[in-house]
Structures are given as C-alpha cells and as structure tokens.
Amino acid sequence: MTTQEPAGDGIDGELADGEENHVDAAGRVVPPLVVPPLGEGPTHAVVVAVCNQKGGVGKTTTTINLGAGLAELDRRVLVVDFDPQGSASLGLGVHPHTLDQSIYNLLLSRDAEFDNVVLPTKVPGLDLMPANIDLSAAEVQLVSEVAREQSLKRVLDPVRDRYDFILIDCAPSLGLLTVNALTSSDRVIIPLECEYFALRGVALLTDTINKVTDRLNPDLRLLGVLATMFDGRTLHTREVFARVLEVFGDEVFHTVIRRTVRFPETNVAGEPILSYAPSSPGATSYRNLAKEVLMRCHDE
C-alpha cells in the first residue's frame, strides 16, 4: 500500500506564485514571491547559520533543500556541514567515513586547502564542505587556540567571493562549534518544530545569538524563523504556531514545512527533495522558502 501525503488545504503555508491574496498558515496575506534579478544584492556570499540546539527539528533538511532551491535560482551555494554527525554530507550523497579531508582539517591545519576539501554535489551550483566525527575533536582542540570563536570565519572569509550564499548546518548544541558558526554568519535561520518542548528552548538560543551579537559579531541578524514538521490539522500545532507568531511576528517565514514521508526517503537517497520528488509539496515549500530568503536579503 502506498503512503499518501496530505493534500494542501490552503492553510498550511504552501504558497502560490503571483497570488496576491493568498494567505499563509497564520492567515497573513502573502506578497508575490518575486525573485531579485541576478547581479543585484551583495557582491559576496551571505553567510547563513541554520541553528537550533534541539535535535530533530529539520536543520539539516532545511540547509540541504534551501541550498538546492537557491541553486535552482542560479545562485552559487556552499553548504557547510558543521555537525560531527555528518548529516548534511550524508544527505548530499557523501559518506563521512570515506573522507580523506574534511572541514576539521581546514579548521586546525595550516596545510589544508579549501579546494582539496570542498566537493561538488549532484545539484549544479551547489558545493559541499563535508564533515565527519573528526569535527567532534575540533571543539576540544580549539579551546586552547587564540581567537577560537573565529576559526570558521577564517576559513570562509577568503572564499566568500566565490558564492552567493554559504549555508552552515549547525550541530544540535550551543557549544563552541555553534558559536563559531554564529560568529562567521551574517544571518540566522531558526528551524522550529511546532511542538511545545521545541518552543521552550528558543529562549536559550536567542540569548546565545544576542551574546554573540554583543561580543563577537555585531552584524549578526535573525533572517527568519521557519516552522517545520507542521500539521495544521492538529490543535497543538496551531497553538504552538500562534505562540511563535506572538514572539517573533513578521520574522516568521510565510512558508512552513509540513510533515511528509518524503524527507526520510531523501536522506537514504542522498539528494535534496527538490530533485528526488520535485513535484512534492515539500519541494514546493523549499522552493518558496528560497524565494523568501532571496527577497529578505535583497530588501535589507
């Protein structure tokens, strides 16, 4: 028996291009999703940390598929796997245990070169900086380094002119690796599962972001909060989403990411949902998210 995904019902955040009166999951009117022309906006990469200390909220799925969506729109994208579990690497078809070099080498070795570590993916325009379990040792080794919070920034700054976007898939913690990611970034996306316990942890995350902004990276800003694992049929999801809107207001993306059986399948396939199931609601949602991200970055 084939498992079917629930059809869109007009309230779950699946947007439609050009429909000025379309509303999102919160009932907000969605403006037309107009992609800024190539050549407009920043002349070097916007670095975006996809961050939440809670695991299982869709950070890696969002990083991979947002990257693929931006690449579809002719942007040059680098996905940085900054999680020792190597989930983003696996999700893009790279097995972490087979790597000769990874981001760990770039962080801790002066001899490592970016071009020997970064890998092309199956998605045109999308590159990967892979990670594996070695990265867990980096957090310990960096403690004794001078300016340890800026180690990733030193890796990324020289290659920012090669890309339009650099997306960092952060580890599910608020340790030194995540602080490095935030110090390196211009913007933060917070994927937030529409579930009560996920909401409780956001205060700790926003406190960390504020501390990094105050002490290490004054240019860091919140790009948006993304509701994930959304099921508009349940009262609990709707109540949590309403609370998220109370706290973050217009910083909440119009796009929401619904629960779907497709995302676990894409992890096994090692490719984004945009190529694995291009006509699925999940693929449509991430394409819309890519457009929203471009519009927000362009308007700043």
Short mmCIF file of C-alpha atoms in Angstrom, two decimals:
data_model
loop_
_atom_site.label_atom_id
_atom_site.label_comp_id
_atom_site.label_asym_id
_atom_site.label_seq_id
_atom_site.Cartn_x
_atom_site.Cartn_y
_atom_site.Cartn_z
CA MET A 1 0.00 0.00 0.00
CA THR A 2 1.36 3.43 -0.94
CA THR A 3 1.53 6.07 1.77
CA GLN A 4 -0.03 9.29 0.56
CA GLU A 5 0.84 12.76 1.70
CA PRO A 6 -1.99 15.01 2.82
CA ALA A 7 -3.18 17.35 0.13
CA GLY A 8 -2.71 21.07 0.56
CA ASP A 9 -5.74 22.75 2.07
CA GLY A 10 -4.78 26.41 1.68
CA ILE A 11 -3.91 26.91 5.36
CA ASP A 12 -0.66 25.00 5.71
CA GLY A 13 1.69 27.51 4.18
CA GLU A 14 2.16 26.14 0.67
CA LEU A 15 2.42 29.34 -1.31
CA ALA A 16 1.49 30.03 -4.89
CA ASP A 17 3.46 32.46 -7.03
CA GLY A 18 1.69 35.63 -8.04
CA GLU A 19 -1.40 35.16 -5.86
CA GLU A 20 -1.56 38.47 -4.03
CA ASN A 21 -4.48 37.41 -1.85
CA HIS A 22 -3.05 34.04 -0.90
CA VAL A 23 -2.75 33.54 2.87
CA ASP A 24 -0.26 31.52 4.86
CA ALA A 25 -0.78 29.16 7.80
CA ALA A 26 -1.28 32.14 10.11
CA GLY A 27 -3.81 33.83 7.85
CA ARG A 28 -1.32 36.52 6.80
CA VAL A 29 -1.54 37.79 3.25
CA VAL A 30 1.44 36.53 1.27
CA PRO A 31 3.04 39.01 -1.12
CA PRO A 32 4.01 37.77 -4.58
CA LEU A 33 7.28 35.85 -4.49
CA VAL A 34 9.42 37.86 -6.88
CA VAL A 35 12.99 36.64 -7.26
CA PRO A 36 15.51 39.51 -7.40
CA PRO A 37 17.48 39.53 -10.66
CA LEU A 38 20.96 38.06 -10.71
CA GLY A 39 23.60 40.67 -10.08
CA GLU A 40 21.53 42.62 -7.57
CA GLY A 41 22.30 42.46 -3.88
CA PRO A 42 25.57 41.54 -2.12
CA THR A 43 28.71 41.06 -4.21
CA HIS A 44 29.98 38.35 -1.89
CA ALA A 45 28.28 35.49 -0.13
CA VAL A 46 25.64 35.98 2.51
CA VAL A 47 26.58 33.53 5.26
CA VAL A 48 23.55 31.99 6.96
CA ALA A 49 23.70 29.76 10.03
CA VAL A 50 20.81 27.27 10.28
CA CYS A 51 20.73 26.90 14.01
CA ASN A 52 18.77 25.28 16.84
CA GLN A 53 20.26 23.47 19.81
CA LYS A 54 17.40 20.97 19.77
CA GLY A 55 17.96 17.98 17.51
CA GLY A 56 15.41 16.65 15.07
CA VAL A 57 13.82 19.98 14.13
CA GLY A 58 14.81 19.98 10.47
CA LYS A 59 18.11 21.90 10.46
CA THR A 60 19.88 19.58 8.05
CA THR A 61 16.83 19.09 5.84
CA THR A 62 16.41 22.86 5.65
CA THR A 63 20.09 23.51 4.91
CA ILE A 64 20.21 20.97 2.10
CA ASN A 65 16.93 21.88 0.46
CA LEU A 66 17.24 25.62 0.87
CA GLY A 67 20.66 25.29 -0.76
CA ALA A 68 19.17 23.29 -3.62
CA GLY A 69 16.35 25.82 -4.00
CA LEU A 70 18.79 28.72 -4.21
CA ALA A 71 20.92 26.79 -6.71
CA GLU A 72 17.82 26.24 -8.86
CA LEU A 73 17.51 30.03 -8.93
CA ASP A 74 21.04 30.27 -10.36
CA ARG A 75 22.74 31.21 -7.12
CA ARG A 76 26.12 29.73 -6.26
CA VAL A 77 25.78 27.95 -2.93
CA LEU A 78 28.13 26.30 -0.46
CA VAL A 79 26.69 24.02 2.22
CA VAL A 80 28.98 23.78 5.25
CA ASP A 81 28.41 20.62 7.27
CA PHE A 82 29.34 21.78 10.78
CA ASP A 83 27.92 18.83 12.67
CA PRO A 84 30.21 15.92 13.68
CA GLN A 85 27.41 13.51 12.75
CA GLY A 86 27.92 14.47 9.11
CA SER A 87 24.22 14.50 8.37
CA ALA A 88 24.38 17.16 5.67
CA SER A 89 27.18 15.24 3.98
CA LEU A 90 25.09 12.06 4.01
CA GLY A 91 22.06 13.99 2.78
CA LEU A 92 24.06 15.13 -0.23
CA GLY A 93 25.39 11.68 -1.05
CA VAL A 94 28.80 11.81 0.69
CA HIS A 95 29.65 9.13 3.24
CA PRO A 96 31.60 10.82 6.05
CA HIS A 97 33.75 7.79 6.89
CA THR A 98 35.22 7.76 3.36
CA LEU A 99 36.59 11.31 3.56
CA ASP A 100 40.33 11.89 3.35
CA GLN A 101 39.90 15.51 4.42
CA SER A 102 37.03 17.43 5.95
CA ILE A 103 36.27 20.79 7.49
CA TYR A 104 38.23 19.60 10.53
CA ASN A 105 41.44 19.87 8.50
CA LEU A 106 40.64 23.42 7.40
CA LEU A 107 39.96 24.48 10.97
CA LEU A 108 43.10 23.06 12.51
CA SER A 109 45.74 22.62 9.81
CA ARG A 110 47.55 25.42 8.01
CA ASP A 111 48.44 22.99 5.22
CA ALA A 112 44.83 22.12 4.29
CA GLU A 113 43.47 23.87 1.21
CA PHE A 114 39.84 24.74 0.58
CA ASP A 115 39.83 23.30 -2.95
CA ASN A 116 41.04 19.94 -1.65
CA VAL A 117 38.21 19.71 0.86
CA VAL A 118 35.16 21.17 -0.86
CA LEU A 119 33.18 18.75 -3.02
CA PRO A 120 30.70 19.28 -5.87
CA THR A 121 27.26 17.72 -5.44
CA LYS A 122 24.73 16.28 -7.86
CA VAL A 123 22.97 19.65 -7.81
CA PRO A 124 24.51 22.13 -10.29
CA GLY A 125 25.77 25.20 -8.47
CA LEU A 126 25.76 23.54 -5.05
CA ASP A 127 29.04 22.64 -3.31
CA LEU A 128 29.59 20.84 -0.02
CA MET A 129 32.18 21.33 2.69
CA PRO A 130 31.86 17.91 4.36
CA ALA A 131 32.30 16.86 7.97
CA ASN A 132 32.71 13.66 9.93
CA ILE A 133 33.30 12.54 13.51
CA ASP A 134 36.73 14.22 13.49
CA LEU A 135 34.92 17.51 13.95
CA SER A 136 33.96 16.50 17.49
CA ALA A 137 37.66 16.66 18.40
CA ALA A 138 37.92 20.17 16.99
CA GLU A 139 35.72 21.58 19.74
CA VAL A 140 38.22 20.35 22.34
CA GLN A 141 41.31 21.39 20.39
CA LEU A 142 40.01 24.87 19.61
CA VAL A 143 39.68 25.71 23.30
CA SER A 144 43.39 26.47 23.50
CA GLU A 145 43.50 28.44 20.24
CA VAL A 146 43.78 32.23 20.07
CA ALA A 147 40.50 33.79 18.85
CA ARG A 148 38.96 30.33 18.89
CA GLU A 149 35.47 31.69 18.15
CA GLN A 150 36.68 32.98 14.77
CA SER A 151 38.22 29.76 13.44
CA LEU A 152 35.42 29.06 10.95
CA LYS A 153 35.31 32.72 9.90
CA ARG A 154 38.99 32.48 8.91
CA VAL A 155 38.12 29.51 6.70
CA LEU A 156 35.12 31.11 4.99
CA ASP A 157 36.13 34.74 4.52
CA PRO A 158 38.66 34.05 1.72
CA VAL A 159 36.07 32.18 -0.41
CA ARG A 160 33.05 34.43 0.05
CA ASP A 161 33.53 35.95 -3.39
CA ARG A 162 33.03 32.52 -4.98
CA TYR A 163 29.46 32.11 -3.75
CA ASP A 164 26.19 33.94 -3.36
CA PHE A 165 25.18 32.03 -0.24
CA ILE A 166 27.05 29.95 2.32
CA LEU A 167 24.70 27.88 4.49
CA ILE A 168 26.04 26.40 7.73
CA ASP A 169 24.32 23.31 9.13
CA CYS A 170 24.98 23.74 12.85
CA ALA A 171 25.36 20.98 15.43
CA PRO A 172 22.47 20.45 17.87
CA SER A 173 24.19 22.24 20.74
CA LEU A 174 25.18 25.72 21.87
CA GLY A 175 28.87 24.85 22.24
CA LEU A 176 31.98 26.28 20.64
CA LEU A 177 31.16 24.94 17.18
CA THR A 178 27.82 26.74 17.12
CA VAL A 179 29.41 29.92 18.47
CA ASN A 180 31.93 29.67 15.61
CA ALA A 181 29.09 29.34 13.12
CA LEU A 182 27.28 32.37 14.52
CA THR A 183 30.47 34.42 14.60
CA SER A 184 31.02 33.61 10.91
CA SER A 185 27.50 34.44 9.81
CA ASP A 186 25.56 37.46 8.62
CA ARG A 187 22.16 35.95 9.30
CA VAL A 188 20.48 33.14 11.25
CA ILE A 189 17.58 30.91 10.30
CA ILE A 190 15.92 29.09 13.22
CA PRO A 191 14.02 25.96 12.15
CA LEU A 192 11.42 25.41 14.84
CA GLU A 193 9.33 22.29 15.21
CA CYS A 194 5.73 23.17 16.00
CA GLU A 195 5.84 21.35 19.33
CA TYR A 196 5.76 22.68 22.88
CA PHE A 197 9.15 21.48 24.10
CA ALA A 198 10.85 22.83 20.98
CA LEU A 199 9.38 26.24 21.71
CA ARG A 200 10.70 26.23 25.29
CA GLY A 201 14.30 26.01 24.09
CA VAL A 202 14.13 29.03 21.80
CA ALA A 203 14.75 31.49 24.64
CA LEU A 204 18.14 29.90 25.33
CA LEU A 205 19.02 30.01 21.63
CA THR A 206 18.04 33.65 21.20
CA ASP A 207 20.05 34.50 24.32
CA THR A 208 23.12 32.88 22.74
CA ILE A 209 22.54 34.76 19.47
CA ASN A 210 22.27 38.04 21.41
CA LYS A 211 25.51 37.34 23.29
CA VAL A 212 27.36 36.58 20.06
CA THR A 213 25.97 39.77 18.55
CA ASP A 214 27.06 41.83 21.55
CA ARG A 215 30.53 40.34 21.98
CA LEU A 216 31.73 38.76 18.73
CA ASN A 217 29.67 39.64 15.67
CA PRO A 218 27.70 42.89 15.78
CA ASP A 219 26.46 42.37 12.21
CA LEU A 220 24.58 39.15 13.03
CA ARG A 221 20.83 39.33 12.45
CA LEU A 222 17.90 36.95 12.51
CA LEU A 223 16.81 36.26 8.93
CA GLY A 224 13.74 34.31 9.96
CA VAL A 225 12.05 31.57 11.95
CA LEU A 226 10.91 28.58 9.93
CA ALA A 227 8.06 26.41 11.20
CA THR A 228 8.86 22.75 10.48
CA MET A 229 7.02 19.45 10.89
CA PHE A 230 3.84 21.46 10.58
CA ASP A 231 0.46 19.70 10.68
CA GLY A 232 -2.32 22.25 10.53
CA ARG A 233 -4.91 19.57 11.31
CA THR A 234 -3.85 19.36 14.98
CA LEU A 235 -4.81 21.88 17.64
CA HIS A 236 -1.42 21.56 19.32
CA THR A 237 0.46 22.59 16.16
CA ARG A 238 -1.81 25.57 15.62
CA GLU A 239 -1.45 26.71 19.23
CA VAL A 240 2.35 26.45 19.17
CA PHE A 241 2.50 28.26 15.82
CA ALA A 242 0.31 31.04 17.21
CA ARG A 243 2.72 31.42 20.12
CA VAL A 244 5.70 31.56 17.72
CA LEU A 245 3.98 34.39 15.86
CA GLU A 246 3.38 36.25 19.13
CA VAL A 247 7.08 36.09 19.95
CA PHE A 248 8.66 36.64 16.52
CA GLY A 249 5.97 38.39 14.48
CA ASP A 250 6.99 39.17 10.90
CA GLU A 251 10.30 37.37 11.39
CA VAL A 252 8.38 34.10 10.92
CA PHE A 253 8.59 33.00 7.29
CA HIS A 254 5.32 32.71 5.38
CA THR A 255 6.49 29.29 4.21
CA VAL A 256 6.01 26.37 6.58
CA ILE A 257 7.41 22.88 6.12
CA ARG A 258 4.80 20.17 6.53
CA ARG A 259 5.36 16.69 7.82
CA THR A 260 5.89 14.30 4.93
CA VAL A 261 7.14 10.77 4.34
CA ARG A 262 9.41 12.11 1.60
CA PHE A 263 12.10 13.68 3.77
CA PRO A 264 13.35 10.41 5.35
CA GLU A 265 13.43 8.89 1.87
CA THR A 266 15.65 11.68 0.56
CA ASN A 267 18.17 11.05 3.34
CA VAL A 268 18.55 7.47 2.16
CA ALA A 269 18.76 8.59 -1.47
CA GLY A 270 21.43 11.18 -0.64
CA GLU A 271 19.84 14.04 -2.56
CA PRO A 272 17.53 17.01 -1.90
CA ILE A 273 13.80 16.58 -2.11
CA LEU A 274 13.83 19.10 -4.97
CA SER A 275 15.46 16.51 -7.22
CA TYR A 276 14.16 13.33 -5.52
CA ALA A 277 10.50 14.34 -5.59
CA PRO A 278 10.42 17.64 -7.49
CA SER A 279 6.64 17.96 -7.65
CA SER A 280 6.01 17.09 -3.98
CA PRO A 281 4.61 19.64 -1.51
CA GLY A 282 7.92 19.54 0.38
CA ALA A 283 9.86 20.52 -2.73
CA THR A 284 7.39 23.32 -3.45
CA SER A 285 7.73 24.63 0.10
CA TYR A 286 11.52 24.77 -0.06
CA ARG A 287 11.41 26.50 -3.44
CA ASN A 288 9.16 29.12 -1.88
CA LEU A 289 11.48 29.42 1.11
CA ALA A 290 14.42 30.05 -1.23
CA LYS A 291 12.47 32.88 -2.84
CA GLU A 292 11.57 34.34 0.55
CA VAL A 293 15.20 34.22 1.64
CA LEU A 294 16.31 35.99 -1.54
CA MET A 295 13.66 38.66 -1.10
CA ARG A 296 14.57 39.29 2.54
CA CYS A 297 18.28 39.52 1.77
CA HIS A 298 17.61 41.80 -1.19
CA ASP A 299 15.38 44.15 0.80
CA GLU A 300 17.84 44.64 3.67
#
